[in-house]
Each structure stands twice: as C-alpha cells, then as structure tokens.
C-alpha cells in the first residue's frame, strides 16, 4: 500500500483542524493552525532545553499557551489527525518533561485542570543568578552561560 495515501488527510480531517482553529481563536488570540501550535510547542521546548532566560521568568506560563491550545484542540480533531500528530506531541512532551522539574509548594497542587506542563519549571536557566525566581522553582534551576 502507498505510504503517501496512508498519511493524506481527508476533507473531514481538514474540517476538524479548521474547527479547532476557529473555536480557540477567542481564547488564544489570532487563529493558530495545528501546525503552528505544534511548531510553537517545539520552539518553547527547545528554548527550555537550551536554558530559559530569567528575564522572561514571569512570562513562563504564558509561553506554555501553545500546549494549552493543543490540549483544547485535541478532542476537536479527527482520530486520524490525532493519530498522525500524537508521536510528535509525545516527543515534545517527553523532551519538555526531561528539561523541567516539578513545581514545589502551593503552585504544585495541580490547580490547572490537569495541564501538567504548568506544574513544571525549567531545570536550566540563563541570566543573572540574583534574578528573582518564583519560590516554587525549588530547588533553584542550574544557571548556564548564555552563548
């Protein structure tokens, strides 16, 4: 069987992606596409792996909005789209988990409706060691030199 035929999306698949985009536009600003959200998640994961800049520490949870979008979009997508994209999402989630540590204290109580990625913080950061970090980022992340 032709591999290309196995991975082509149907009209129903594209309609589900469009539905997700339109449904989530109000909550996440401009209409992200599935590919844009996945690319944004990959970029966020890469930045965290390389060392999250403490200059943006208070924007950290905002950076995770692309993963929130994916969480809300996933049930709106056809099973075929989810099956095709799940391996990539799993890879990014695994890399994110490896590059982060669980939050401590009150923030670690999982109050974000099962959105586990908000219950983690970067293991490695760049910036000034005297920059203020959230108390829940304990033990403190490792500071690395910015290239």
PDB file of C-alpha atoms in Angstrom, residues 61-109:
ATOM      1  CA  UNK A  61       3.332  30.182  31.965  1.00  0.00           C
ATOM      2  CA  UNK A  62       2.255  32.397  29.062  1.00  0.00           C
ATOM      3  CA  UNK A  63       4.872  30.617  26.942  1.00  0.00           C
ATOM      4  CA  UNK A  64       3.022  27.372  27.627  1.00  0.00           C
ATOM      5  CA  UNK A  65      -0.167  28.673  25.968  1.00  0.00           C
ATOM      6  CA  UNK A  66       0.621  26.737  22.802  1.00  0.00           C
ATOM      7  CA  UNK A  67       0.449  23.487  24.787  1.00  0.00           C
ATOM      8  CA  UNK A  68      -2.853  24.691  26.289  1.00  0.00           C
ATOM      9  CA  UNK A  69      -4.110  25.262  22.727  1.00  0.00           C
ATOM     10  CA  UNK A  70      -3.084  21.737  21.757  1.00  0.00           C
ATOM     11  CA  UNK A  71      -4.820  20.311  24.830  1.00  0.00           C
ATOM     12  CA  UNK A  72      -8.085  22.028  23.934  1.00  0.00           C
ATOM     13  CA  UNK A  73      -7.790  21.331  20.215  1.00  0.00           C
ATOM     14  CA  UNK A  74      -7.015  17.613  20.534  1.00  0.00           C
ATOM     15  CA  UNK A  75     -10.604  16.446  21.226  1.00  0.00           C
ATOM     16  CA  UNK A  76     -11.855  18.565  18.299  1.00  0.00           C
ATOM     17  CA  UNK A  77      -9.573  16.809  15.817  1.00  0.00           C
ATOM     18  CA  UNK A  78     -10.433  13.627  13.997  1.00  0.00           C
ATOM     19  CA  UNK A  79      -8.923  10.397  15.269  1.00  0.00           C
ATOM     20  CA  UNK A  80      -6.795  10.252  12.118  1.00  0.00           C
ATOM     21  CA  UNK A  81      -5.241  13.685  12.727  1.00  0.00           C
ATOM     22  CA  UNK A  82      -4.597  12.837  16.373  1.00  0.00           C
ATOM     23  CA  UNK A  83      -3.000   9.527  15.389  1.00  0.00           C
ATOM     24  CA  UNK A  84      -0.731  11.226  12.848  1.00  0.00           C
ATOM     25  CA  UNK A  85       0.325  14.044  15.187  1.00  0.00           C
ATOM     26  CA  UNK A  86       0.470  12.149  18.504  1.00  0.00           C
ATOM     27  CA  UNK A  87       4.038  10.823  18.053  1.00  0.00           C
ATOM     28  CA  UNK A  88       5.362  14.368  17.562  1.00  0.00           C
ATOM     29  CA  UNK A  89       3.376  15.664  20.529  1.00  0.00           C
ATOM     30  CA  UNK A  90       4.618  12.779  22.680  1.00  0.00           C
ATOM     31  CA  UNK A  91       8.214  13.511  21.682  1.00  0.00           C
ATOM     32  CA  UNK A  92       7.892  17.200  22.571  1.00  0.00           C
ATOM     33  CA  UNK A  93       6.126  16.374  25.855  1.00  0.00           C
ATOM     34  CA  UNK A  94       8.879  13.903  26.764  1.00  0.00           C
ATOM     35  CA  UNK A  95      11.591  16.422  25.944  1.00  0.00           C
ATOM     36  CA  UNK A  96       9.750  19.077  27.977  1.00  0.00           C
ATOM     37  CA  UNK A  97       9.469  16.709  30.936  1.00  0.00           C
ATOM     38  CA  UNK A  98      13.189  15.909  30.744  1.00  0.00           C
ATOM     39  CA  UNK A  99      14.103  19.610  30.632  1.00  0.00           C
ATOM     40  CA  UNK A 100      11.874  20.586  33.563  1.00  0.00           C
ATOM     41  CA  UNK A 101      11.314  19.718  37.216  1.00  0.00           C
ATOM     42  CA  UNK A 102       8.081  19.554  39.256  1.00  0.00           C
ATOM     43  CA  UNK A 103       6.970  22.748  40.982  1.00  0.00           C
ATOM     44  CA  UNK A 104       7.081  22.855  44.770  1.00  0.00           C
ATOM     45  CA  UNK A 105       4.678  24.405  47.287  1.00  0.00           C
ATOM     46  CA  UNK A 106       1.173  25.709  46.644  1.00  0.00           C
ATOM     47  CA  UNK A 107       1.722  26.033  42.899  1.00  0.00           C
ATOM     48  CA  UNK A 108       2.368  22.301  42.729  1.00  0.00           C
ATOM     49  CA  UNK A 109      -1.186  21.414  43.709  1.00  0.00           C
TER      50      UNK A 109
END
